[in-house]
Coordinates of C-alpha atoms and ligand atoms in Angstrom, one line a residue:
Chain A
M218 CA 0.0 0.0 0.0
K219 CA 1.0 3.6 -0.2
I220 CA 1.5 5.9 2.8
K221 CA -1.7 7.7 1.8
D222 CA -3.7 4.4 2.1
L223 CA -2.3 4.0 5.6
K224 CA -3.4 7.5 6.4
E225 CA -7.0 6.7 5.2
L226 CA -7.1 3.4 7.0
L227 CA -6.0 4.9 10.3
D228 CA -7.9 8.1 9.9
A229 CA -4.6 9.8 10.6
D230 CA -3.4 13.4 10.4
V231 CA -0.3 14.3 8.5
L232 CA 2.3 16.4 10.5
C233 CA 5.0 16.7 7.8
C234 CA 6.3 15.6 4.4
E235 CA 2.8 15.5 2.8
E236 CA 4.6 15.5 -0.6
N237 CA 5.8 11.9 0.2
L238 CA 2.3 10.4 0.7
S239 CA 2.5 8.5 -2.6
R240 CA 5.5 6.5 -1.5
H241 CA 5.1 2.7 -1.2
L242 CA 5.1 0.8 2.0
Y243 CA 6.2 -2.9 2.0
S244 CA 6.4 -3.5 5.7
A245 CA 5.7 -2.1 9.1
C246 CA 6.4 -2.6 12.8
G247 CA 4.6 -1.6 15.9
C248 CA 7.0 -1.1 18.8
D249 CA 8.0 1.1 21.7
L250 CA 11.4 -0.4 22.1
M251 CA 13.8 1.2 19.6
S252 CA 16.5 -1.5 19.9
D253 CA 13.8 -4.1 18.7
V254 CA 13.1 -1.8 15.7
L255 CA 16.8 -1.7 15.0
A256 CA 17.2 -5.4 15.2
Y257 CA 15.7 -6.3 11.8
V258 CA 15.8 -4.3 8.6
K259 CA 12.5 -3.6 7.0
D260 CA 12.1 -2.6 3.4
Q261 CA 10.3 0.7 2.8
G262 CA 8.8 0.4 6.3
A263 CA 6.5 2.3 8.6
L264 CA 7.0 2.5 12.3
L265 CA 4.0 2.7 14.6
T266 CA 4.8 3.7 18.1
G267 CA 3.4 5.2 21.4
L268 CA 6.8 6.5 22.3
V269 CA 7.4 10.2 21.6
N270 CA 11.0 11.5 21.6
P271 CA 13.6 12.4 19.1
Q272 CA 15.1 8.9 19.3
V273 CA 12.1 7.6 17.4
V274 CA 13.0 9.7 14.5
R275 CA 16.7 8.9 14.7
T276 CA 15.8 5.2 14.8
A277 CA 13.7 5.7 11.7
V278 CA 16.5 7.5 9.9
M279 CA 19.1 4.8 10.7
M280 CA 16.6 2.2 9.4
D281 CA 15.7 4.1 6.2
L282 CA 12.0 4.0 7.3
V283 CA 9.7 6.2 5.3
C284 CA 6.9 6.9 7.7
I285 CA 6.3 7.2 11.5
V286 CA 2.8 6.9 13.0
F287 CA 2.3 8.2 16.6
V288 CA -0.7 6.3 18.1
R289 CA -3.2 7.3 20.7
S290 CA -3.3 10.9 19.7
K291 CA 0.2 11.5 21.0
L292 CA 1.5 14.7 19.6
P293 CA 5.3 15.0 18.9
T294 CA 7.0 18.3 19.8
E295 CA 8.1 20.7 17.0
D296 CA 11.8 19.6 17.2
I297 CA 10.7 16.0 16.6
V298 CA 8.7 16.9 13.6
E299 CA 11.4 19.1 12.3
L300 CA 14.0 16.3 12.5
A301 CA 11.6 14.0 10.5
K302 CA 11.1 16.8 8.0
E303 CA 14.8 17.3 7.4
N304 CA 15.0 13.5 6.6
G305 CA 11.9 13.3 4.4
I306 CA 10.0 11.0 6.8
V307 CA 6.2 11.3 6.8
V308 CA 4.9 11.8 10.3
L309 CA 1.3 10.9 11.1
T310 CA -0.8 10.8 14.3
T311 CA -3.9 8.6 14.8
D312 CA -6.2 8.3 17.8
K313 CA -6.2 4.5 17.4
R314 CA -4.2 2.4 19.8
L315 CA -1.1 0.5 18.8
Y316 CA -2.7 -2.9 18.7
E317 CA -5.7 -1.7 16.7
A318 CA -3.7 0.3 14.3
C319 CA -1.3 -2.6 13.6
G320 CA -4.3 -4.9 13.2
I321 CA -6.0 -2.7 10.7
L322 CA -2.9 -2.4 8.6
Y323 CA -2.1 -6.1 8.8
S324 CA -5.6 -7.2 7.8
N325 CA -5.4 -4.8 4.8
G326 CA -2.3 -6.5 3.4
L327 CA 0.6 -4.7 5.0
G328 CA 2.8 -7.6 6.1
V329 CA 6.1 -7.9 7.9
K330 CA 8.4 -8.6 5.0
E331 CA 12.0 -8.2 5.9
S332 CA 15.0 -7.8 3.8
K333 CA 18.7 -8.6 4.3
Chain B
M260 CA 48.4 1.8 1.2
S261 CA 46.1 4.8 1.2
E262 CA 45.3 6.7 4.4
P263 CA 41.7 6.4 5.6
L264 CA 39.3 9.3 5.7
V265 CA 38.6 10.0 9.3
F266 CA 35.5 11.4 10.9
H267 CA 35.8 12.3 14.6
Y268 CA 33.0 13.1 17.1
D269 CA 32.8 13.9 20.8
I270 CA 29.7 12.3 22.3
D271 CA 28.1 14.3 25.0
G272 CA 27.2 12.1 27.9
E273 CA 24.8 14.5 29.7
D274 CA 22.0 14.5 27.2
F275 CA 20.0 11.4 26.1
I276 CA 17.7 13.5 24.0
S277 CA 20.4 14.5 21.6
A278 CA 22.2 11.1 21.5
G279 CA 22.5 9.8 18.0
Q280 CA 23.5 13.1 16.3
A281 CA 26.9 11.8 15.4
S282 CA 25.3 8.8 13.7
I283 CA 23.0 10.9 11.7
Q284 CA 25.9 13.0 10.6
I285 CA 27.9 9.9 9.6
K286 CA 24.9 8.7 7.6
K287 CA 24.8 12.0 5.7
N288 CA 28.5 12.0 5.0
L289 CA 28.6 8.4 3.8
R290 CA 25.6 9.2 1.5
R291 CA 27.5 12.1 0.0
I292 CA 30.5 9.9 -0.6
G293 CA 28.1 7.5 -2.4
L294 CA 28.5 4.2 -0.5
S295 CA 25.7 1.6 -1.0
P296 CA 22.6 2.1 1.1
E297 CA 23.1 -1.3 2.7
V298 CA 26.6 -0.5 3.9
I299 CA 25.4 2.9 5.1
R300 CA 22.5 1.4 7.0
R301 CA 24.7 -1.2 8.7
V302 CA 27.3 1.5 9.7
S303 CA 24.8 3.9 11.0
I304 CA 22.7 1.4 13.0
A305 CA 25.8 -0.1 14.6
M306 CA 27.2 3.3 15.5
Y307 CA 23.9 4.6 16.7
E308 CA 23.5 1.7 19.2
G309 CA 27.1 2.3 20.3
E310 CA 26.5 6.0 20.7
I311 CA 23.4 5.4 22.8
N312 CA 25.4 3.0 25.0
M313 CA 28.2 5.5 25.6
V314 CA 25.5 8.0 26.7
I315 CA 23.4 5.8 28.9
H316 CA 26.2 3.6 30.4
A317 CA 29.4 5.6 30.3
K318 CA 28.7 9.4 30.4
G319 CA 29.8 10.0 26.8
G320 CA 33.1 9.4 24.9
T321 CA 34.5 9.7 21.4
A322 CA 33.5 8.2 18.1
D323 CA 35.9 7.8 15.2
V324 CA 34.9 6.5 11.9
L325 CA 37.7 5.5 9.5
L326 CA 36.8 5.0 5.9
Y327 CA 39.2 2.7 4.0
E328 CA 38.9 1.5 0.4
D329 CA 37.6 -1.9 1.4
R330 CA 36.1 -1.3 4.9
I331 CA 34.8 1.1 7.5
E332 CA 36.1 1.0 11.1
I333 CA 34.0 2.5 13.9
I334 CA 35.9 3.1 17.1
L335 CA 33.9 4.1 20.2
A336 CA 35.9 4.9 23.2
D337 CA 34.7 5.9 26.7
K338 CA 36.1 6.4 30.2
G339 CA 33.0 4.9 31.8
P340 CA 32.7 2.0 34.3
G341 CA 33.8 -0.7 32.0
I342 CA 32.0 -4.1 31.5
S343 CA 32.8 -6.7 34.1
N344 CA 31.3 -9.7 32.1
I345 CA 31.4 -9.3 28.3
E346 CA 29.7 -12.7 27.7
E347 CA 26.7 -11.7 29.9
A348 CA 26.6 -8.2 28.3
M349 CA 26.4 -9.7 24.8
Q350 CA 23.3 -11.8 25.6
E351 CA 20.1 -10.6 24.1
G352 CA 18.0 -9.1 26.8
F353 CA 20.7 -8.5 29.3
S354 CA 20.7 -4.9 30.5
T355 CA 21.7 -2.8 33.5
A356 CA 19.8 0.2 32.2
S357 CA 17.4 2.1 34.5
D358 CA 13.6 2.2 34.1
T359 CA 14.0 5.8 33.0
I360 CA 16.1 4.8 30.0
R361 CA 13.6 1.9 29.4
S362 CA 10.7 4.4 29.3
L363 CA 12.7 6.3 26.6
G364 CA 12.8 3.3 24.3
F365 CA 16.2 1.9 25.0
G366 CA 17.7 -0.5 27.6
A367 CA 16.1 -3.7 26.2
G368 CA 19.5 -5.4 26.1
M369 CA 19.6 -5.6 22.4
G370 CA 22.3 -2.9 21.7
L371 CA 25.5 -5.0 21.7
P372 CA 23.8 -8.0 19.9
N373 CA 22.6 -5.6 17.3
M374 CA 26.0 -4.0 16.9
K375 CA 27.5 -7.5 16.4
R376 CA 24.8 -8.4 13.9
Y377 CA 25.4 -5.4 11.7
S378 CA 29.2 -5.5 11.7
D379 CA 31.5 -8.0 10.1
K380 CA 33.8 -8.0 13.1
M381 CA 33.4 -6.5 16.6
T382 CA 35.9 -6.4 19.4
I383 CA 35.3 -5.1 22.9
D384 CA 38.3 -3.9 24.9
T385 CA 37.2 -3.0 28.5
T386 CA 38.6 -2.6 31.9
V387 CA 36.4 -2.1 34.9
G388 CA 36.9 1.4 36.4
V389 CA 38.9 2.5 33.3
G390 CA 36.6 2.4 30.3
T391 CA 35.5 0.6 27.2
T392 CA 36.5 0.7 23.6
V393 CA 34.3 -1.0 21.0
T394 CA 35.7 -1.5 17.5
M395 CA 33.5 -2.5 14.7
V396 CA 34.5 -3.3 11.1
I397 CA 32.1 -3.3 8.2
N398 CA 33.4 -4.5 4.9
I399 CA 32.6 -2.5 1.8
T400 CA 31.6 -5.1 -0.8
Ligands
ADP56 N1 30.1 1.5 26.9 C1 29.6 0.8 27.9 N2 30.2 1.0 29.1 C2 29.8 0.3 30.2 N3 28.9 -0.7 30.1 C3 28.3 -1.0 28.9 C4 28.7 -0.2 27.8 N4 27.9 -0.7 26.7 C5 27.2 -1.7 27.2 N5 27.4 -1.9 28.5 C6 26.8 -2.9 29.5 O1 26.3 -4.0 28.7 C7 24.9 -4.1 28.9 C8 24.2 -4.6 27.6 O2 24.4 -3.6 26.6 P1 23.3 -3.5 25.4 O3 23.2 -4.8 24.7 O4 23.6 -2.4 24.5 O5 21.9 -3.3 26.2 P2 21.3 -2.0 26.8 O6 22.1 -0.8 26.4 O7 19.9 -2.0 26.3 O8 21.4 -2.2 28.3 C9 24.4 -2.8 29.4 O9 23.2 -2.8 30.1 C10 25.6 -2.4 30.2 O10 25.6 -3.0 31.5
MG57 MG1 22.5 -0.5 24.4

């Protein structure tokens, strides 16, 4: 699916990099532990998380992730959004919980494909 | 033998929030140089975990990244407490990190195993009470 499909499915708001909404997603992970995110490379992935701090964005940058979704209406601070913006990463917020958000995406065909 | 290109960073140990800035910088530099995305990803993830470790376990240190023709060496040196049992520290899930660090998304005991996974060679030189130097080598294929 594309990031814009994810946005529709999760009824999410876009906080930055709207111009990248047509990028493809091939995998996703839902996690609050950044080292777990860092453990396995995901191809063109999205990160769904309830954790809000700059390390979430740095983790996404290291992993070449293309999209971050903050769940349960958590609002990142401006510096967090700015860091994502500098790196072209789409940031979204949804009022759904992590489990629900992941379930919706999974049942709509976004799997957990990993590469290398 | 050509000299390596060296990038040097001082890692501030006071500030968890800004930890990882050196790794972001390295990622940008390696992209500019034009290395493959996979090599860049491995280098930056391995260095990022190491940088976080220096901040949360050792009050900061230095990071040197040496770019050779056939490999990249990452040398992370600190004057922290050292590691008394490397074998234990290398186990997935082993961590002495505080709950505060855990609530910030790190301290799951996956850092050193991740660093080993992403590098072709990793050595840990540590003395309790003196400090730790982690050296990682990533081959450029
Ligand atoms: N630079 C360091 N200085 C001192 N101790 C360290 C250092 N790096 C790692 N350690 C020790 O090794 C343990 C495991 O490290 P790691 O696998 O990165 O997990 P985590 O950082 O999540 O605790 C740490 O909890 C800590 O006790
Ligand atoms: Mg660690």
